[in-house]
Amino acid sequence: MTEPAIADPGMGTVHHLDHHRPTPPADPVSLAKDPATAPTTPQTPAVPQGSRIVRTGRAVRRVATHDRTRSTARFTVRHGMYVVGGGRIVARRAWEGRTASRYERMLRAAEAAGNLDLATEWEEHLSRFRAARHQRRMDLLSAPVKAAKGAAAAAGLTAGGLLVLGIFLAIANKNFADVATPTLALIELVRWIVVVITVVWGPLVTMGPWAGLLALWGVGRHQQAAPQWVLPARSADAGAPITPSVVVTALRDLGIAPLRQAVKEMGDAGAAMLGPIRIAGCGVEVDVTLPSGVATNEVQGRRRKLAENLARHEHEVFITIPQAARTVRLWIADSGALDEPIGPSPLLTDTTLTADYAKGRAPWGQDLRGDAALISLYQRHFLITGLSNQGKTAALRALALWLALDARVEFRIADLKGVGDWGMFDGLATVLIQGPTDDHVIEATEMLEGLVKEMERRIQAPPGTVFTPLIGIVDEAQVAFMCPVLDSEKRPYGGSKATSRYFMAARKIHNQGRAVDVLLYQGTQDPTDQNLPKLVREGAHTRASLALGTESQARMALGDKAVDGGAAPNLLRPGLDKGTVVVASDGIKIPAGQAAITVRTHYISTDDAAEVAGRAKALRDGVTTLHAVDRGEERDPLTDVMTVLGDASRVLTTDVLKRLTALSEDAYGKWSHLDLKRVLDGTGAEPYKSDGRMVIARERLFRHLTNRGTEGSASAAE
């Protein structure tokens, strides 16, 4: 094989490559490069074909995902869909104008809404339309004959008229040729019309389709007939007025397939679902009758999405269930209105204001409509709950301050927080316990038991006796329910069982207290079955809740009926909605069909509360406030039982009860065999049968008391 030759640019001669090759060495040549002798001239690496494809793909992806590309694509699709959507709308309008589809759709919408009267009315419209259409078709059959006759008559009249006009013209000009002048003028006019049409026909044919497309685009743009993802952002809609079309569109886009389909079939008649939009305070209210197949709880469960569709925040839209079947009531606030503070309490602005426990209503705040929220407290137990630091104490205290302006009302208050929130009632309440310890819980429990004794005394009073209102208030009641301390009889003060002294006292007051005006108001945090037992929370006639964390807590606070009816304190904003309560009570005016109402309560600061309390004290002659419950004489039941046994070896339990009553009517007057057995349980001296009758052995009780006296002593340990 011939070796290649190269040209020497300097010499102009051609040299064979063999002339420049070095003489092969004698030793074998290593194929590995020696770094010391490797050439330093950079070599251009070979570019793999795959890397070019990767770079090209990345460049294409970068261009395709660029903001400008995406904006251009959305712009193109949006305006193209305007034309398509406009054509669809125009075609539908034309079809509805020529057929009975509009009437049929209206008829279906009325039937879906359950409005039989409206359905009957649309059926009559449909019948009249079909009769008129039939008449037009029958007239169309005879139209050619009538048209021919009309054309012949018109031609004859025109020719005769022109001839008469020509005769008049000929006589006037004394020229017989003028008889044909009007006819010739008409012919010339027709010729010029044909010339004009011939000239403009071409441009009209060219521009006509474009003008039609422009018209379709205008219709589609006006109706926003394009997918949502290509439509421009409409930030200016925030806070826009609420109109029927806005509400219908918001409902259509909730993501509920039957609702969307029903609105689509109704077309422009989607507003048939809506009642009148009424101004309601700082917002509007509208009732929506849902189509068949859509449940009210489906709409309730999409409150956030509905609010956003209405260009509102979630807390600015409330959904309740009125009495009408398959209907939801929407209250939509004006944008930002709920973030504005309400005015001061009338307790502060009107220094002459007084209260009437039986007939009056406390000015608690404002409802969402902006109307005054007045609540009756007459013979109603009260419960308020919510998360910590949401204004629970202030809301409860505002009601107590109003009641304090009625000099007949007596207060017994236990503040188990103990930071001075109720200090202004010193000199106003007959009992004021302040503190969070177990000792304060014990005193609060005994305060409630004192209310029970007073309630029982009033119940046993002669008929017709008039009693002054007695209000027991326990703030931070969860501290009492969670207290683990046992009394000397091993009964817990706290807890949610029948052995709990606080629980049983609260239950007894709830059961019979309202009949004799002995009432219990409680405030508690984070309601659960542990810190607010079911029987206690259901014993309150008025139940109010501030912001809560979960729907289950809302159900504990207000009950299932209120929550199922739309009450949602769990959707209030902690901190931002401080002082806003959801109330379920027959003592406050609630709109028809609703189970609860939302109230923005007036805030009365501690200093202002002290000023109101000062006015209330001036209405009284002077009240001595006890800061601890008078427990009376301390007695040891076991020692008293041993005393009444005397020297007898055993005594009938019936006789023991009689002797204990004689020993202390106050302590043992209402004891039963169960009370006696409970005291003796665990002592070894429990009642037992002897000759078929229950007795108590003196020796057994004496042994227990002796052992109890030596427990813990040094001699007992040896």
XYZ file of C-alpha atoms in Angstrom:
718
model
C 0.000 0.000 0.000
C 1.385 3.410 -1.010
C 2.048 5.814 1.867
C 0.532 9.297 1.614
C 2.637 12.328 0.818
C 2.374 15.849 2.213
C 3.260 19.252 0.811
C 5.854 21.404 2.522
C 4.455 24.930 2.496
C 7.886 26.482 2.843
C 9.703 24.519 0.123
C 6.957 23.868 -2.316
C 8.090 20.275 -2.610
C 6.334 17.089 -1.703
C 7.892 14.816 0.874
C 6.984 11.276 1.638
C 5.861 10.636 5.249
C 8.549 8.034 5.705
C 11.174 10.741 5.538
C 9.894 12.241 8.785
C 9.357 9.080 10.790
C 11.902 8.377 13.543
C 13.904 5.238 13.438
C 12.140 2.538 15.469
C 13.952 1.843 18.770
C 15.418 -1.463 19.512
C 13.425 -1.927 22.729
C 9.678 -2.541 22.614
C 7.606 0.611 22.740
C 5.145 0.976 25.636
C 1.596 1.886 24.653
C 1.023 3.926 27.877
C 1.605 7.673 27.789
C 4.480 9.101 29.739
C 3.219 12.238 31.487
C 6.631 13.812 31.298
C 6.839 13.414 27.562
C 3.135 13.837 26.729
C 2.444 16.767 24.401
C 0.874 19.807 26.040
C -1.086 20.880 22.963
C -4.785 20.762 23.829
C -6.762 18.247 21.905
C -10.390 18.874 20.872
C -12.479 16.079 22.386
C -15.007 14.317 20.281
C -18.589 15.424 21.048
C -20.923 12.470 21.500
C -24.040 12.625 19.420
C -26.207 11.951 22.521
C -25.042 15.099 24.344
C -26.174 17.258 21.415
C -29.632 15.690 21.625
C -29.762 16.343 25.388
C -28.729 19.970 24.936
C -31.279 20.403 22.161
C -34.017 18.860 24.338
C -33.114 21.118 27.230
C -33.207 24.164 24.994
C -36.583 23.156 23.591
C -37.946 22.560 27.097
C -36.565 25.894 28.282
C -38.241 27.691 25.407
C -41.489 25.766 25.874
C -41.679 26.515 29.615
C -40.606 30.127 29.378
C -43.089 32.616 30.821
C -43.325 34.455 27.525
C -44.054 31.232 25.632
C -46.699 30.197 28.130
C -48.274 33.651 28.081
C -48.357 33.594 24.281
C -49.897 30.121 24.266
C -52.565 31.139 26.790
C -53.279 34.286 24.770
C -53.684 32.282 21.555
C -55.872 29.595 23.130
C -57.952 32.175 24.998
C -58.852 34.241 21.957
C -59.305 31.167 19.775
C -61.730 29.743 22.338
C -63.540 33.089 22.433
C -64.414 32.531 18.761
C -65.391 28.885 19.306
C -67.385 29.687 22.437
C -69.028 32.684 20.781
C -70.083 30.501 17.854
C -71.532 27.958 20.267
C -73.451 30.663 22.140
C -74.814 32.263 18.952
C -75.811 28.869 17.570
C -77.563 28.019 20.804
C -79.393 31.330 20.831
C -80.459 30.843 17.212
C -81.614 27.306 17.952
C -83.555 28.437 21.004
C -85.107 31.264 18.999
C -86.416 28.800 16.404
C -87.392 25.911 18.705
C -89.106 25.270 22.021
C -85.874 24.298 23.785
C -85.831 27.481 25.916
C -89.304 26.777 27.282
C -88.477 23.120 27.888
C -85.328 24.092 29.799
C -87.246 26.560 31.932
C -89.839 23.882 32.611
C -87.168 21.409 33.722
C -85.561 24.041 35.973
C -88.887 24.798 37.651
C -89.554 21.099 38.183
C -86.040 20.607 39.606
C -86.636 23.481 42.022
C -89.959 21.938 43.068
C -91.901 25.066 42.009
C -95.031 23.530 40.472
C -96.747 26.887 39.909
C -93.831 28.159 37.876
C -93.671 24.860 35.995
C -97.345 25.174 35.066
C -96.776 28.734 33.851
C -93.883 27.679 31.608
C -95.937 24.783 30.276
C -98.598 27.285 29.183
C -95.911 29.403 27.489
C -94.701 26.278 25.677
C -98.205 25.430 24.468
C -98.729 28.955 23.126
C -95.347 28.880 21.365
C -96.162 25.562 19.654
C -99.571 26.832 18.558
C -98.017 29.992 17.102
C -95.315 27.973 15.350
C -97.943 25.701 13.814
C -99.862 28.718 12.550
C -96.704 30.165 10.982
C -96.031 26.903 9.171
C -99.551 26.761 7.844
C -99.239 30.361 6.685
C -95.993 29.442 4.943
C -97.810 26.953 2.681
C -100.010 29.680 1.247
C -97.268 32.281 1.176
C -96.158 31.739 -2.523
C -99.646 32.386 -3.883
C -100.054 35.416 -1.664
C -96.597 36.641 -2.623
C -97.338 36.291 -6.360
C -100.602 38.143 -5.992
C -98.899 40.813 -3.951
C -96.073 41.173 -6.472
C -98.538 41.489 -9.386
C -100.585 44.049 -7.522
C -97.467 46.008 -6.551
C -96.194 45.944 -10.176
C -99.542 47.125 -11.510
C -99.816 49.910 -8.972
C -96.236 51.006 -9.646
C -96.718 51.023 -13.421
C -100.010 52.882 -13.152
C -98.527 55.413 -10.804
C -95.563 56.060 -13.084
C -97.883 56.421 -16.075
C -100.129 58.939 -14.309
C -97.052 60.846 -13.167
C -95.734 60.872 -16.767
C -99.041 62.186 -18.107
C -99.011 65.027 -15.607
C -95.418 65.787 -16.519
C -96.193 65.775 -20.321
C -99.134 68.128 -19.860
C -97.021 70.450 -17.766
C -94.151 70.481 -20.286
C -96.415 70.222 -23.351
C -94.171 67.370 -24.496
C -95.720 63.981 -25.137
C -92.316 62.256 -24.732
C -92.295 63.115 -20.994
C -94.942 60.430 -20.451
C -92.114 57.837 -20.318
C -89.741 59.976 -18.233
C -90.721 58.573 -14.761
C -90.461 55.011 -16.027
C -87.046 55.676 -17.560
C -85.866 57.328 -14.330
C -86.851 54.228 -12.348
C -84.998 52.009 -14.804
C -81.890 54.231 -14.472
C -82.082 54.007 -10.679
C -82.156 50.236 -10.855
C -79.155 50.285 -13.157
C -77.128 52.395 -10.711
C -78.097 50.135 -7.816
C -76.788 47.169 -9.801
C -73.557 49.068 -10.536
C -73.020 49.899 -6.840
C -73.691 46.319 -5.769
C -71.283 45.056 -8.408
C -68.543 47.356 -7.087
C -68.958 46.588 -3.362
C -69.848 42.910 -3.677
C -66.257 41.740 -3.857
C -65.059 43.547 -0.704
C -68.232 42.473 1.122
C -67.585 38.840 0.257
C -63.969 39.215 1.380
C -64.670 41.061 4.640
C -67.915 39.297 5.553
C -66.381 36.155 7.116
C -63.864 38.212 9.091
C -66.624 40.469 10.368
C -68.585 37.366 11.401
C -65.550 35.940 13.245
C -65.044 39.288 14.983
C -68.680 39.276 16.091
C -68.347 35.723 17.436
C -65.139 36.706 19.233
C -66.934 39.645 20.851
C -69.739 37.409 22.115
C -67.291 34.824 23.455
C -65.135 37.460 25.144
C -68.147 39.054 26.808
C -69.292 35.661 28.132
C -65.727 34.578 29.025
C -66.274 31.420 26.941
C -62.789 29.975 27.463
C -61.209 27.509 29.924
C -60.405 28.959 33.330
C -56.683 28.196 33.034
C -56.273 30.542 30.060
C -58.373 33.411 31.416
C -56.431 36.378 32.810
C -56.200 36.869 36.568
C -59.021 39.054 37.855
C -57.611 40.568 41.023
C -59.941 43.509 40.620
C -62.878 41.173 41.427
C -61.913 41.084 45.117
C -64.741 42.651 47.029
C -66.903 42.955 43.916
C -70.675 43.304 44.409
C -72.623 40.079 44.786
C -74.986 39.594 41.842
C -77.098 36.569 40.803
C -74.651 35.680 38.035
C -71.726 35.814 40.501
C -73.514 33.482 42.930
C -74.581 31.040 40.215
C -71.068 30.931 38.756
C -69.579 30.353 42.205
C -71.976 27.457 42.823
C -71.348 26.018 39.362
C -67.593 25.930 39.956
C -67.798 24.232 43.382
C -66.767 20.898 41.916
C -70.138 19.173 42.536
C -70.944 17.374 39.279
C -74.776 17.257 39.590
C -74.853 20.947 40.517
C -72.640 21.929 37.596
C -74.721 19.849 35.186
C -77.955 21.342 36.480
C -76.650 24.897 36.076
C -75.398 24.033 32.592
C -78.808 22.722 31.576
C -80.532 25.784 33.023
C -78.285 28.051 30.980
C -79.139 31.685 31.610
C -81.880 30.525 33.977
C -79.373 29.370 36.588
C -80.534 32.282 38.700
C -83.851 30.441 39.112
C -82.185 28.630 42.013
C -81.757 31.914 43.869
C -84.160 33.806 46.027
C -83.911 37.582 46.231
C -80.523 38.936 47.311
C -81.195 40.986 50.450
C -78.958 43.486 52.179
C -78.195 42.069 55.630
C -76.031 44.282 57.800
C -72.501 44.497 56.495
C -73.227 41.975 53.757
C -75.958 40.306 51.724
C -78.066 37.196 52.199
C -79.557 34.854 49.626
C -81.371 31.511 49.752
C -80.312 28.893 47.200
C -82.660 26.036 46.297
C -80.409 23.196 45.225
C -81.327 20.972 42.261
C -82.190 17.321 42.736
C -79.183 15.158 43.513
C -77.277 17.844 45.473
C -77.250 17.658 49.281
C -76.923 20.696 51.504
C -73.945 19.223 53.377
C -72.033 18.992 50.079
C -72.233 22.763 49.742
C -71.412 23.259 53.441
C -68.310 21.113 53.067
C -66.980 23.404 50.332
C -67.266 26.678 52.226
C -63.710 27.760 51.486
C -63.994 27.100 47.761
C -67.350 28.866 47.600
C -65.898 31.889 49.402
C -62.970 32.056 47.005
C -65.316 31.728 44.033
C -67.189 34.725 45.439
C -63.891 36.656 45.819
C -64.189 36.550 49.611
C -62.214 35.072 52.492
C -63.563 31.956 54.152
C -64.579 33.798 57.322
C -66.670 36.226 55.242
C -69.105 33.546 54.019
C -71.536 31.712 56.310
C -73.688 28.788 55.167
C -76.759 27.857 57.209
C -79.695 25.525 56.617
C -83.143 27.202 56.709
C -86.408 25.312 57.166
C -87.093 24.950 53.447
C -86.045 21.565 52.073
C -82.950 21.295 49.873
C -82.056 24.926 50.552
C -78.933 26.652 51.852
C -78.767 30.231 53.074
C -75.644 32.173 52.176
C -74.566 35.247 54.105
C -71.743 37.040 52.287
C -69.966 39.885 54.036
C -68.719 42.993 52.312
C -65.006 42.551 51.750
C -63.110 43.423 54.952
C -66.239 44.431 56.901
C -65.780 41.788 59.599
C -62.302 43.042 60.403
C -63.658 46.420 61.470
C -64.233 46.777 65.261
C -67.727 47.310 66.617
C -68.696 50.129 68.938
C -68.405 50.168 72.742
C -70.892 48.423 75.016
C -74.019 50.341 76.094
C -72.905 49.534 79.654
C -70.140 52.078 79.090
C -71.907 54.649 76.972
C -75.111 54.850 79.048
C -74.326 55.400 82.731
C -78.044 55.407 83.578
C -78.614 51.926 82.170
C -80.228 49.404 84.518
C -81.052 45.711 84.161
C -84.116 43.542 84.669
C -83.304 39.872 85.206
C -86.818 38.643 84.406
C -87.891 40.877 81.511
C -84.729 42.528 80.191
C -82.146 41.482 77.631
C -78.415 42.018 77.989
C -76.726 44.096 75.229
C -74.036 41.576 74.367
C -72.796 42.792 70.967
C -73.808 42.816 67.308
C -74.801 40.085 64.915
C -73.303 39.844 61.447
C -76.067 42.029 60.065
C -74.909 44.825 62.341
C -78.042 44.662 64.514
C -77.791 44.732 68.300
C -77.534 41.220 69.774
C -79.710 41.183 72.895
C -79.871 38.029 75.019
C -82.275 37.013 77.770
C -80.721 35.353 80.827
C -83.980 34.633 82.644
C -83.986 31.087 84.110
C -81.333 29.870 81.679
C -78.167 28.015 82.633
C -75.218 29.279 80.603
C -72.111 27.645 79.132
C -69.359 29.381 77.145
C -66.264 27.687 75.801
C -63.419 28.276 73.374
C -59.681 28.197 72.926
C -57.462 29.987 75.411
C -57.066 33.773 75.083
C -60.051 34.286 72.765
C -62.099 36.539 75.082
C -64.130 33.934 76.973
C -63.837 35.585 80.378
C -64.611 39.043 78.975
C -67.720 37.749 77.172
C -68.995 35.951 80.291
C -68.140 38.862 82.554
C -70.062 41.300 80.324
C -73.273 39.356 80.991
C -72.597 39.269 84.741
C -71.972 43.034 84.752
C -75.340 43.645 83.143
C -77.056 41.369 85.672
C -75.257 43.228 88.468
C -77.244 46.341 87.535
C -80.321 44.507 88.895
C -79.953 44.871 92.676
C -81.995 41.707 93.295
C -79.380 39.382 91.761
C -76.975 37.597 94.121
C -73.636 36.286 92.799
C -71.434 33.466 94.035
C -68.311 33.355 91.902
C -65.362 30.966 91.620
C -62.562 32.155 89.329
C -60.274 29.146 88.966
C -57.790 31.156 86.925
C -57.181 33.575 89.758
C -55.492 36.468 87.961
C -57.952 39.169 89.009
C -60.382 39.034 86.078
C -63.302 38.960 88.542
C -61.774 41.154 91.249
C -64.268 43.959 90.613
C -66.998 41.715 92.086
C -65.412 41.963 95.529
C -68.098 43.785 97.497
C -70.702 42.766 94.925
C -70.721 38.953 95.138
C -71.480 37.166 98.410
C -68.777 34.566 97.616
C -65.663 35.238 95.522
C -63.081 32.460 95.211
C -59.982 33.257 93.151
C -57.193 30.794 92.490
C -56.216 27.710 90.467
C -55.104 25.289 93.216
C -56.819 22.147 94.470
C -57.881 24.016 97.609
C -59.685 26.552 95.428
C -61.400 23.704 93.562
C -62.552 22.278 96.891
C -63.998 25.650 97.859
C -65.651 26.027 94.443
C -67.221 22.572 94.820
C -68.536 23.424 98.260
C -69.870 26.690 96.827
C -71.882 24.703 94.279
C -73.068 22.319 96.988
C -74.227 25.384 98.905
C -76.222 26.401 95.824
C -77.763 22.931 95.799
C -78.834 23.269 99.454
C -80.353 26.683 98.763
C -82.136 25.268 95.717
C -83.584 22.415 97.775
C -84.699 24.852 100.474
C -86.496 26.964 97.890
C -88.141 23.929 96.306
C -89.543 22.913 99.697
C -90.811 26.425 100.462
C -94.564 27.085 100.482
C -96.154 27.555 97.041
C -96.151 31.123 95.806
C -92.924 32.091 97.565
C -90.956 34.625 95.525
C -87.174 34.153 95.357
C -84.428 36.541 94.309
C -82.136 35.346 91.497
C -79.036 33.458 92.660
C -76.285 33.111 90.021
C -73.338 30.771 90.506
C -70.424 31.467 88.159
C -67.439 29.159 87.683
C -64.798 30.456 85.280
C -62.217 27.932 84.013
C -64.500 25.078 85.071
C -62.202 22.559 83.404
C -59.879 22.966 86.409
C -62.654 21.644 88.657
C -63.541 18.719 86.397
C -59.883 17.676 86.135
C -59.158 17.895 89.885
C -57.988 14.477 91.261
C -58.282 15.272 95.003
C -60.377 12.936 97.218
C -62.303 13.971 100.294
C -62.271 12.171 103.630
C -64.857 9.731 102.284
C -62.655 8.986 99.259
C -65.013 10.781 96.891
C -63.267 12.788 94.145
C -63.991 16.470 93.810
C -63.424 16.369 90.046
C -64.201 13.841 87.346
C -67.222 13.066 85.199
C -68.756 10.179 87.150
C -71.547 10.078 89.689
C -68.968 9.934 92.490
C -67.619 13.397 91.560
C -68.865 16.036 93.975
C -68.497 18.949 91.535
C -70.137 16.995 88.707
C -73.103 15.940 90.842
C -73.614 19.445 92.252
C -73.659 20.902 88.716
C -76.098 18.222 87.549
C -78.477 18.849 90.434
C -78.523 22.584 89.728
C -79.142 21.928 86.037
C -81.985 19.550 86.821
C -84.067 21.748 89.129
C -82.365 25.099 89.693
C -84.060 27.190 87.002
C -87.508 26.638 88.534
C -86.437 28.551 91.670
C -84.019 30.982 89.960
C -80.830 29.214 91.035
C -78.645 29.261 87.924
C -75.167 28.088 86.990
C -72.875 29.865 84.508
C -69.695 28.061 83.459
C -66.765 29.004 81.264
C -64.285 26.395 80.090
C -61.492 25.840 77.578
C -61.074 23.256 74.816
C -64.195 21.154 75.514
C -63.625 17.401 75.739
C -65.457 14.578 77.501
C -62.859 14.785 80.273
C -62.992 18.495 81.101
C -66.639 19.076 80.131
C -68.820 15.954 80.651
C -71.700 15.371 78.267
C -74.458 15.611 80.883
C -73.143 18.955 82.151
C -72.769 20.636 78.762
C -76.204 19.437 77.661
C -77.748 20.853 80.829
C -77.069 24.451 79.726
C -79.953 26.289 78.067
C -77.654 28.845 76.429
C -74.486 27.510 74.834
C -71.899 29.805 73.287
C -68.537 29.098 71.727
C -65.605 31.201 70.618
C -62.978 29.909 68.194
C -62.313 26.168 68.500
C -59.867 23.809 66.876
C -62.016 20.985 65.507
C -65.565 20.186 64.477
C -65.812 17.559 67.233
C -65.117 20.278 69.807
C -67.763 22.454 68.146
C -70.280 19.640 68.557
C -69.382 19.326 72.239
C -69.728 23.065 72.733
C -72.985 23.712 70.840
C -74.536 20.311 70.168
C -75.055 18.300 66.999
C -78.191 20.170 65.938
C -76.479 23.556 65.853
C -73.420 22.256 63.962
C -75.539 20.326 61.470
C -77.481 23.555 60.933
C -74.337 25.431 59.927
C -72.812 26.627 63.231
C -69.026 26.443 62.844
C -67.011 27.995 65.697
C -64.128 25.805 64.527
C -63.911 28.015 61.408
C -63.485 31.223 63.387
C -59.961 32.629 63.193
C -58.097 32.340 66.511
C -56.839 35.762 67.487
C -58.434 37.628 64.570
C -61.995 36.757 65.644
C -61.357 37.280 69.340
C -64.628 37.955 71.138
C -66.778 36.507 68.342
C -69.112 33.791 69.620
C -71.524 31.355 68.015
C -74.637 31.125 70.197
C -77.321 28.440 70.354
C -80.167 29.548 72.625
C -83.830 30.427 72.644
C -82.904 33.507 74.640
C -81.497 35.350 71.629
C -83.217 36.195 68.360
C -82.048 33.732 65.722
C -83.177 34.103 62.073
C -85.910 31.663 61.076
C -84.564 28.313 59.980
C -81.179 28.713 61.690
C -79.999 26.804 64.748
C -77.388 29.323 65.908
C -76.263 32.899 65.424
C -72.820 34.507 65.314
C -72.330 37.479 67.645
C -69.419 39.917 67.835
C -69.419 40.758 71.531
C -68.588 44.157 73.005
C -65.234 44.186 74.762
C -65.252 45.646 78.281
C -61.744 46.014 79.702
C -60.934 45.251 83.337
C -60.796 48.942 84.207
C -64.117 49.628 82.491
C -65.610 46.564 84.194
C -64.565 48.006 87.556
C -66.391 51.240 86.691
C -69.605 49.335 85.806
C -69.273 47.234 88.977
C -68.959 50.452 90.974
C -72.335 51.620 89.613
C -73.825 48.219 90.521
C -72.488 48.465 94.100
C -74.140 51.854 94.455
C -77.503 50.150 93.852
C -76.977 47.895 96.885
C -76.838 48.663 100.581
C -73.532 46.850 100.911
C -72.467 43.244 100.378
C -69.963 41.332 102.491
C -67.898 39.096 100.256
C -66.585 35.778 101.594
C -63.352 34.588 100.027
C -63.741 31.041 101.384
C -66.817 28.872 101.869
C -68.024 28.485 105.454
C -67.929 24.744 105.909
C -69.610 24.831 109.327
C -68.703 22.333 112.046
C -66.208 19.707 110.907
C -67.450 16.213 111.784
C -65.890 12.782 111.525
C -68.656 10.391 110.382
C -66.884 7.251 111.706
C -66.388 8.780 115.140
C -70.023 9.863 115.220
C -71.171 6.351 114.271
C -69.045 4.942 117.095
C -70.619 7.460 119.466
C -74.213 6.521 118.610
C -73.433 2.788 118.925
C -72.854 3.339 122.648
C -72.113 0.155 124.609
C -74.257 -2.180 122.493
C -72.389 -4.958 120.694
C -74.399 -4.358 117.526
C -77.130 -1.917 116.481
C -79.617 -1.943 113.637
C -78.610 0.337 110.767
C -82.031 2.001 110.912
C -81.431 2.925 114.539
C -77.925 4.162 113.731
C -79.367 6.564 111.135
C -81.947 7.863 113.605
C -79.299 8.436 116.274
C -77.002 10.216 113.800
C -79.866 12.540 112.826
C -80.484 13.299 116.461
C -76.748 13.962 116.895
C -76.547 16.456 113.987
C -79.545 17.286 111.851
C -77.454 19.395 109.441
C -74.813 16.722 108.870
C -76.883 13.538 108.889
C -80.499 14.575 108.469
C -80.636 13.442 104.818
C -78.486 10.322 105.142
C -79.755 7.027 103.746
C -78.587 3.450 104.152
C -76.371 3.953 101.079
C -74.617 6.924 102.695
C -73.986 4.882 105.845
C -72.669 1.945 103.822
C -70.390 4.227 101.780
C -68.787 5.639 104.929
C -68.177 2.195 106.392
C -66.849 0.584 103.168
C -63.257 -0.524 103.579
C -63.264 -0.281 107.388
C -64.069 -3.916 108.142
C -67.166 -2.735 110.000
C -69.549 -2.815 107.033
C -73.238 -3.560 107.833
C -74.119 -7.245 107.820
C -77.198 -9.363 108.377
C -78.042 -10.773 111.794
C -81.338 -12.596 112.228
C -82.365 -11.265 108.817
C -81.771 -7.582 109.648
C -78.829 -5.280 108.805
C -76.691 -4.364 111.814
C -73.353 -2.723 112.605
C -70.900 -4.375 115.016
C -69.361 -2.061 117.599
C -66.220 -4.187 118.093
C -65.323 -4.112 114.387
C -65.656 -0.337 114.157
C -63.710 0.112 117.405
C -60.870 -2.005 115.985
C -60.750 0.138 112.811
C -60.692 3.403 114.745
C -57.950 2.083 117.026
C -55.810 1.038 114.058
C -56.490 4.366 112.311
C -55.279 6.241 115.354
C -51.938 4.419 115.392
C -51.229 4.612 111.651
C -48.060 6.546 111.005
C -46.898 6.553 114.652
C -43.523 5.308 115.748
C -45.000 2.626 117.978
C -47.073 1.245 115.188
C -44.029 0.820 113.028
C -42.095 -1.191 115.619
